PDB file of C-alpha atoms in Angstrom:
ATOM      1  CA  MET A   6      -9.765 105.004 -11.913  1.00 86.00           C
ATOM      2  CA  PHE A   7      -7.270 106.909 -13.757  1.00 91.00           C
ATOM      3  CA  THR A   8      -6.192 107.694 -17.561  1.00 87.00           C
ATOM      4  CA  GLY A   9      -2.727 108.757 -16.980  1.00 89.00           C
ATOM      5  CA  LEU A  10      -2.845 112.655 -17.804  1.00 92.00           C
ATOM      6  CA  VAL A  11       0.041 113.790 -14.830  1.00 95.00           C
ATOM      7  CA  GLY A  12      -1.550 116.281 -12.463  1.00 95.00           C
ATOM      8  CA  GLU A  13       1.737 117.731 -11.665  1.00 97.00           C
ATOM      9  CA  LEU A  14       5.168 116.589 -11.167  1.00 97.00           C
ATOM     10  CA  GLY A  15       6.119 115.596  -7.470  1.00 97.00           C
ATOM     11  CA  VAL A  16       9.061 115.689  -5.383  1.00 98.00           C
ATOM     12  CA  VAL A  17      10.108 112.636  -2.682  1.00 98.00           C
ATOM     13  CA  GLY A  18      11.226 114.487   0.220  1.00 98.00           C
ATOM     14  CA  ALA A  19      12.055 111.481   2.898  1.00 97.00           C
ATOM     15  CA  ILE A  20      11.878 107.547   2.479  1.00 96.00           C
ATOM     16  CA  GLU A  21      11.539 105.878   5.723  1.00 95.00           C
ATOM     17  CA  TYR A  22      12.067 101.378   5.286  1.00 91.00           C
ATOM     18  CA  LEU A  23      10.433  99.491   6.962  1.00 89.00           C
ATOM     19  CA  SER A  24      10.904  95.152   7.938  1.00 85.00           C
ATOM     20  CA  GLU A  25       8.177  94.762   5.036  1.00 87.00           C
ATOM     21  CA  SER A  26       6.919  98.084   3.295  1.00 91.00           C
ATOM     22  CA  ALA A  27       8.425 101.506   3.170  1.00 94.00           C
ATOM     23  CA  VAL A  28       6.873 104.641   3.928  1.00 96.00           C
ATOM     24  CA  ILE A  29       7.118 107.777   1.236  1.00 97.00           C
ATOM     25  CA  LYS A  30       6.611 111.249   2.164  1.00 98.00           C
ATOM     26  CA  VAL A  31       5.864 113.395  -1.389  1.00 98.00           C
ATOM     27  CA  ILE A  32       5.947 116.831  -1.596  1.00 98.00           C
ATOM     28  CA  ALA A  33       3.068 117.832  -4.111  1.00 98.00           C
ATOM     29  CA  PRO A  34       1.944 121.374  -3.877  1.00 98.00           C
ATOM     30  CA  LEU A  35      -0.880 121.851  -6.085  1.00 97.00           C
ATOM     31  CA  LEU A  36      -1.924 118.549  -5.879  1.00 97.00           C
ATOM     32  CA  ALA A  37      -1.920 118.141  -1.627  1.00 97.00           C
ATOM     33  CA  PRO A  38      -4.837 120.380  -0.835  1.00 96.00           C
ATOM     34  CA  GLU A  39      -7.419 118.142  -3.028  1.00 95.00           C
ATOM     35  CA  ILE A  40      -5.921 114.828  -1.263  1.00 96.00           C
ATOM     36  CA  SER A  41      -8.333 113.464   1.712  1.00 94.00           C
ATOM     37  CA  GLN A  42      -6.739 111.459   4.078  1.00 96.00           C
ATOM     38  CA  GLY A  43      -7.044 107.475   2.307  1.00 96.00           C
ATOM     39  CA  GLU A  44      -8.028 108.005  -0.848  1.00 95.00           C
ATOM     40  CA  SER A  45      -5.993 106.850  -3.517  1.00 96.00           C
ATOM     41  CA  VAL A  46      -2.363 108.328  -5.872  1.00 97.00           C
ATOM     42  CA  ALA A  47      -1.046 107.335  -8.636  1.00 97.00           C
ATOM     43  CA  VAL A  48       2.445 107.256  -7.853  1.00 98.00           C
ATOM     44  CA  ASN A  49       4.775 106.675 -11.565  1.00 97.00           C
ATOM     45  CA  GLY A  50       1.894 104.664 -12.246  1.00 96.00           C
ATOM     46  CA  VAL A  51       1.281 102.798  -9.016  1.00 97.00           C
ATOM     47  CA  CYS A  52      -2.333 103.618  -7.162  1.00 96.00           C
ATOM     48  CA  LEU A  53      -0.827 104.496  -3.804  1.00 97.00           C
ATOM     49  CA  THR A  54      -3.137 105.013  -0.633  1.00 96.00           C
ATOM     50  CA  ALA A  55      -2.031 108.605   1.015  1.00 97.00           C
ATOM     51  CA  THR A  56      -1.942 107.408   4.556  1.00 97.00           C
ATOM     52  CA  SER A  57      -1.573 111.313   5.926  1.00 97.00           C
ATOM     53  CA  VAL A  58      -1.717 114.681   4.112  1.00 97.00           C
ATOM     54  CA  GLY A  59      -0.233 117.919   4.771  1.00 97.00           C
ATOM     55  CA  SER A  60      -0.999 121.482   3.244  1.00 96.00           C
ATOM     56  CA  ASP A  61       1.812 120.439   0.197  1.00 97.00           C
ATOM     57  CA  PHE A  62       3.004 117.033   0.974  1.00 98.00           C
ATOM     58  CA  PHE A  63       0.968 113.358   1.467  1.00 98.00           C
ATOM     59  CA  THR A  64       2.542 110.250   2.577  1.00 98.00           C
ATOM     60  CA  ALA A  65       2.186 106.248   1.129  1.00 97.00           C
ATOM     61  CA  ASP A  66       2.897 102.840   2.542  1.00 95.00           C
ATOM     62  CA  VAL A  67       4.436 100.904   0.048  1.00 95.00           C
ATOM     63  CA  MET A  68       4.517  97.094   0.371  1.00 94.00           C
ATOM     64  CA  VAL A  69       7.120  94.820  -0.047  1.00 88.00           C
ATOM     65  CA  THR A  70       5.534  93.286  -2.919  1.00 90.00           C
ATOM     66  CA  THR A  71       5.463  96.382  -4.969  1.00 93.00           C
ATOM     67  CA  LEU A  72       8.842  97.422  -4.440  1.00 89.00           C
ATOM     68  CA  LYS A  73      10.406  93.910  -5.303  1.00 90.00           C
ATOM     69  CA  MET A  74       7.270  94.597  -8.845  1.00 93.00           C
ATOM     70  CA  THR A  75       7.927  98.142  -9.906  1.00 96.00           C
ATOM     71  CA  SER A  76      10.443 100.665 -10.284  1.00 95.00           C
ATOM     72  CA  LEU A  77      10.013 102.758  -6.958  1.00 95.00           C
ATOM     73  CA  LYS A  78      12.414 100.382  -5.979  1.00 93.00           C
ATOM     74  CA  ASN A  79      14.819 102.530  -7.714  1.00 93.00           C
ATOM     75  CA  ILE A  80      13.784 106.247  -5.374  1.00 94.00           C
ATOM     76  CA  ALA A  81      15.481 108.348  -3.682  1.00 95.00           C
ATOM     77  CA  VAL A  82      15.305 111.596  -1.944  1.00 97.00           C
ATOM     78  CA  GLY A  83      15.000 114.070  -4.621  1.00 97.00           C
ATOM     79  CA  THR A  84      13.340 112.044  -7.437  1.00 97.00           C
ATOM     80  CA  LEU A  85      11.034 113.275  -9.692  1.00 97.00           C
ATOM     81  CA  LEU A  86       7.142 111.168  -9.588  1.00 98.00           C
ATOM     82  CA  ASN A  87       4.361 111.521 -12.497  1.00 98.00           C
ATOM     83  CA  LEU A  88       0.945 112.132  -9.684  1.00 98.00           C
ATOM     84  CA  GLU A  89      -2.404 111.331 -10.669  1.00 96.00           C
ATOM     85  CA  LEU A  90      -5.677 111.587  -8.780  1.00 96.00           C
ATOM     86  CA  PRO A  91      -8.446 109.364  -9.328  1.00 92.00           C
ATOM     87  CA  VAL A  92     -10.497 110.731 -12.436  1.00 86.00           C
ATOM     88  CA  ARG A  93     -13.737 111.663 -10.847  1.00 79.00           C
ATOM     89  CA  THR A  94     -17.766 111.219 -12.786  1.00 74.00           C
ATOM     90  CA  SER A  95     -17.870 114.660 -14.495  1.00 71.00           C
ATOM     91  CA  ASP A  96     -13.872 114.901 -15.782  1.00 72.00           C
ATOM     92  CA  ARG A  97     -13.270 114.129 -19.530  1.00 72.00           C
ATOM     93  CA  LEU A  98     -11.476 110.888 -20.132  1.00 70.00           C
ATOM     94  CA  GLY A  99      -8.420 112.437 -21.931  1.00 72.00           C
ATOM     95  CA  GLY A 100      -6.172 109.185 -21.678  1.00 71.00           C
ATOM     96  CA  HIS A 101      -7.216 106.098 -21.662  1.00 80.00           C
ATOM     97  CA  ILE A 102      -8.441 103.546 -18.718  1.00 82.00           C
ATOM     98  CA  VAL A 103      -5.486 102.944 -16.092  1.00 87.00           C
ATOM     99  CA  GLN A 104      -6.196 101.047 -12.780  1.00 88.00           C
ATOM    100  CA  GLY A 105      -2.438 101.926 -11.407  1.00 91.00           C
ATOM    101  CA  HIS A 106      -1.983  98.123 -11.863  1.00 92.00           C
ATOM    102  CA  VAL A 107       1.506  97.461 -12.900  1.00 95.00           C
ATOM    103  CA  ASP A 108       1.710  94.929 -15.715  1.00 96.00           C
ATOM    104  CA  GLY A 109       5.679  94.821 -15.496  1.00 96.00           C
ATOM    105  CA  VAL A 110       8.938  96.740 -15.497  1.00 97.00           C
ATOM    106  CA  GLY A 111      10.344  98.076 -18.534  1.00 97.00           C
ATOM    107  CA  VAL A 112      13.985  99.431 -19.107  1.00 98.00           C
ATOM    108  CA  VAL A 113      14.846 103.025 -21.068  1.00 98.00           C
ATOM    109  CA  GLN A 114      16.697 101.745 -24.688  1.00 98.00           C
ATOM    110  CA  ALA A 115      17.289 105.192 -25.570  1.00 97.00           C
ATOM    111  CA  LEU A 116      15.120 109.355 -25.696  1.00 97.00           C
ATOM    112  CA  ILE A 117      16.277 111.131 -28.338  1.00 96.00           C
ATOM    113  CA  PRO A 118      15.255 114.527 -28.865  1.00 92.00           C
ATOM    114  CA  GLY A 119      14.023 116.142 -32.103  1.00 86.00           C
ATOM    115  CA  GLU A 120      13.289 118.982 -33.370  1.00 83.00           C
ATOM    116  CA  SER A 121       9.925 118.914 -31.918  1.00 84.00           C
ATOM    117  CA  SER A 122       9.395 116.432 -30.340  1.00 91.00           C
ATOM    118  CA  ALA A 123      11.437 112.831 -28.159  1.00 96.00           C
ATOM    119  CA  HIS A 124      11.991 109.671 -29.654  1.00 97.00           C
ATOM    120  CA  LEU A 125      11.723 106.872 -26.679  1.00 98.00           C
ATOM    121  CA  SER A 126      12.404 103.489 -26.614  1.00 98.00           C
ATOM    122  CA  ILE A 127      11.392 100.768 -24.387  1.00 98.00           C
ATOM    123  CA  GLU A 128      12.014  97.502 -24.038  1.00 98.00           C
ATOM    124  CA  ILE A 129       9.440  95.618 -22.415  1.00 98.00           C
ATOM    125  CA  PRO A 130       8.798  91.709 -20.543  1.00 97.00           C
ATOM    126  CA  ARG A 131       8.656  89.456 -23.469  1.00 96.00           C
ATOM    127  CA  GLU A 132       5.191  88.641 -22.774  1.00 95.00           C
ATOM    128  CA  LEU A 133       3.436  92.014 -21.818  1.00 96.00           C
ATOM    129  CA  THR A 134       3.746  92.587 -26.205  1.00 96.00           C
ATOM    130  CA  ARG A 135       0.820  90.465 -26.995  1.00 94.00           C
ATOM    131  CA  TYR A 136      -1.251  93.927 -25.315  1.00 94.00           C
ATOM    132  CA  VAL A 137       0.405  95.862 -27.294  1.00 95.00           C
ATOM    133  CA  VAL A 138      -0.158  96.809 -30.336  1.00 94.00           C
ATOM    134  CA  ASN A 139       1.052 100.064 -33.064  1.00 94.00           C
ATOM    135  CA  GLN A 140      -1.514 103.221 -32.125  1.00 94.00           C
ATOM    136  CA  GLY A 141      -3.145 101.511 -29.060  1.00 92.00           C
ATOM    137  CA  SER A 142      -2.478 103.298 -25.892  1.00 93.00           C
ATOM    138  CA  ILE A 143       0.053 102.025 -23.208  1.00 96.00           C
ATOM    139  CA  THR A 144       0.875 103.683 -19.776  1.00 96.00           C
ATOM    140  CA  LEU A 145       4.308 104.359 -18.808  1.00 97.00           C
ATOM    141  CA  ASP A 146       5.651 105.238 -15.144  1.00 97.00           C
ATOM    142  CA  GLY A 147       1.501 106.227 -15.309  1.00 96.00           C
ATOM    143  CA  VAL A 148       1.584 108.225 -18.672  1.00 96.00           C
ATOM    144  CA  SER A 149      -1.201 107.843 -21.017  1.00 94.00           C
ATOM    145  CA  LEU A 150       0.941 107.302 -24.250  1.00 96.00           C
ATOM    146  CA  THR A 151      -0.096 106.464 -27.734  1.00 95.00           C
ATOM    147  CA  VAL A 152       1.829 103.454 -28.816  1.00 96.00           C
ATOM    148  CA  GLY A 153       4.470 104.623 -32.405  1.00 96.00           C
ATOM    149  CA  SER A 154       5.583 100.802 -33.027  1.00 96.00           C
ATOM    150  CA  ILE A 155       5.874  97.984 -31.951  1.00 96.00           C
ATOM    151  CA  ASP A 156       9.402  95.087 -32.742  1.00 96.00           C
ATOM    152  CA  ASP A 157       7.818  91.438 -31.500  1.00 95.00           C
ATOM    153  CA  ALA A 158      11.461  90.028 -31.586  1.00 95.00           C
ATOM    154  CA  ASN A 159      13.016  92.201 -29.472  1.00 97.00           C
ATOM    155  CA  SER A 160      10.131  93.631 -27.191  1.00 97.00           C
ATOM    156  CA  ILE A 161      11.019  97.163 -28.307  1.00 98.00           C
ATOM    157  CA  VAL A 162       8.200 100.639 -28.394  1.00 98.00           C
ATOM    158  CA  ASP A 163       8.790 103.378 -29.702  1.00 98.00           C
ATOM    159  CA  LEU A 164       7.084 106.036 -28.994  1.00 97.00           C
ATOM    160  CA  TRP A 165       7.124 109.588 -29.626  1.00 96.00           C
ATOM    161  CA  LEU A 166       6.618 112.416 -26.327  1.00 96.00           C
ATOM    162  CA  ILE A 167       5.050 116.241 -27.308  1.00 94.00           C
ATOM    163  CA  PRO A 168       6.750 118.732 -25.860  1.00 94.00           C
ATOM    164  CA  GLU A 169       3.526 118.847 -22.946  1.00 93.00           C
ATOM    165  CA  THR A 170       4.352 115.444 -22.001  1.00 94.00           C
ATOM    166  CA  LEU A 171       8.239 116.313 -21.636  1.00 94.00           C
ATOM    167  CA  GLU A 172       7.675 119.061 -19.689  1.00 93.00           C
ATOM    168  CA  ARG A 173       5.338 117.396 -17.768  1.00 94.00           C
ATOM    169  CA  THR A 174       6.005 114.618 -17.091  1.00 97.00           C
ATOM    170  CA  ASN A 175      10.017 112.603 -15.697  1.00 97.00           C
ATOM    171  CA  LEU A 176       9.951 110.920 -18.935  1.00 97.00           C
ATOM    172  CA  SER A 177      12.509 113.936 -19.711  1.00 94.00           C
ATOM    173  CA  ARG A 178      14.536 112.578 -17.580  1.00 95.00           C
ATOM    174  CA  ALA A 179      14.654 108.623 -18.690  1.00 96.00           C
ATOM    175  CA  LYS A 180      17.771 107.621 -19.224  1.00 96.00           C
ATOM    176  CA  PRO A 181      18.783 104.027 -21.084  1.00 98.00           C
ATOM    177  CA  GLY A 182      19.339 101.645 -17.931  1.00 97.00           C
ATOM    178  CA  ASP A 183      16.402 103.285 -15.725  1.00 97.00           C
ATOM    179  CA  LEU A 184      13.932 101.301 -14.833  1.00 97.00           C
ATOM    180  CA  ILE A 185       9.509 102.084 -16.041  1.00 97.00           C
ATOM    181  CA  ASN A 186       7.036 100.634 -14.871  1.00 98.00           C
ATOM    182  CA  ILE A 187       4.482  99.421 -17.736  1.00 97.00           C
ATOM    183  CA  GLU A 188       0.535  99.123 -17.710  1.00 96.00           C
ATOM    184  CA  VAL A 189      -0.949  97.969 -20.460  1.00 95.00           C
ATOM    185  CA  ASP A 190      -4.334  98.660 -21.740  1.00 89.00           C
ATOM    186  CA  VAL A 191      -7.057  96.598 -19.176  1.00 87.00           C
ATOM    187  CA  LEU A 192      -9.306  96.142 -22.487  1.00 84.00           C
ATOM    188  CA  ALA A 193      -6.477  93.893 -24.562  1.00 84.00           C
ATOM    189  CA  LYS A 194      -6.351  91.789 -21.114  1.00 85.00           C
ATOM    190  CA  TYR A 195     -10.691  91.440 -20.989  1.00 82.00           C
ATOM    191  CA  VAL A 196     -10.271  90.774 -24.354  1.00 83.00           C
ATOM    192  CA  GLU A 197      -7.904  87.663 -23.865  1.00 83.00           C
ATOM    193  CA  ARG A 198      -9.893  86.294 -21.246  1.00 82.00           C
ATOM    194  CA  LEU A 199     -13.233  86.230 -22.956  1.00 85.00           C
ATOM    195  CA  LEU A 200     -11.370  84.057 -25.938  1.00 84.00           C
ATOM    196  CA  GLU A 201      -9.727  81.360 -23.252  1.00 82.00           C
ATOM    197  CA  LYS A 202     -13.442  81.273 -21.505  1.00 77.00           C
ATOM    198  CA  ARG A 203     -15.232  80.479 -24.841  1.00 76.00           C
ATOM    199  CA  ASP A 204     -12.613  78.148 -26.096  1.00 67.00           C
ATOM    200  CA  GLN A 205     -12.864  76.188 -23.666  1.00 68.00           C
TER     201      GLN A 205
END
């Protein structure tokens, strides 16, 4: 489990494409010393397993399904990645409950710099809009954020990014047309499931 608070902005050092997967090497000098082989790491919001670890890097296998269903299909050497290690039971839950299971891929509509924040506008898959509420939580590329507003008719979610988020994550580099991984609040999905079962 994760919280959506980015621990480091890593860099893709290498990618090897295989027949049914890819192996990525992520340069992460701050977090690598804390990672053990076999541990989970959230990479742009996707939960991956560290297959090898060095002093300043780790590698992870990305299955073909993950490549198809997430924005990781567009990464290249030099791409910046939001990284987070799993939460410890003793840690503060500073963001919200994040599983690292991507629900869909959105498209950046605009990133508009402001005086003290930036306005980020994302088009999300229509089927995910029912899980999004104003002032609720959403995860974009592994970053826990608060929804500013949602336009249900056009499936547009608007958010405002504070300077800390802009400095510590790759969202500051978002451009119109970029793909972005979306994980909605898992609590909303559980509530929906419970209500469905109650009515059966």
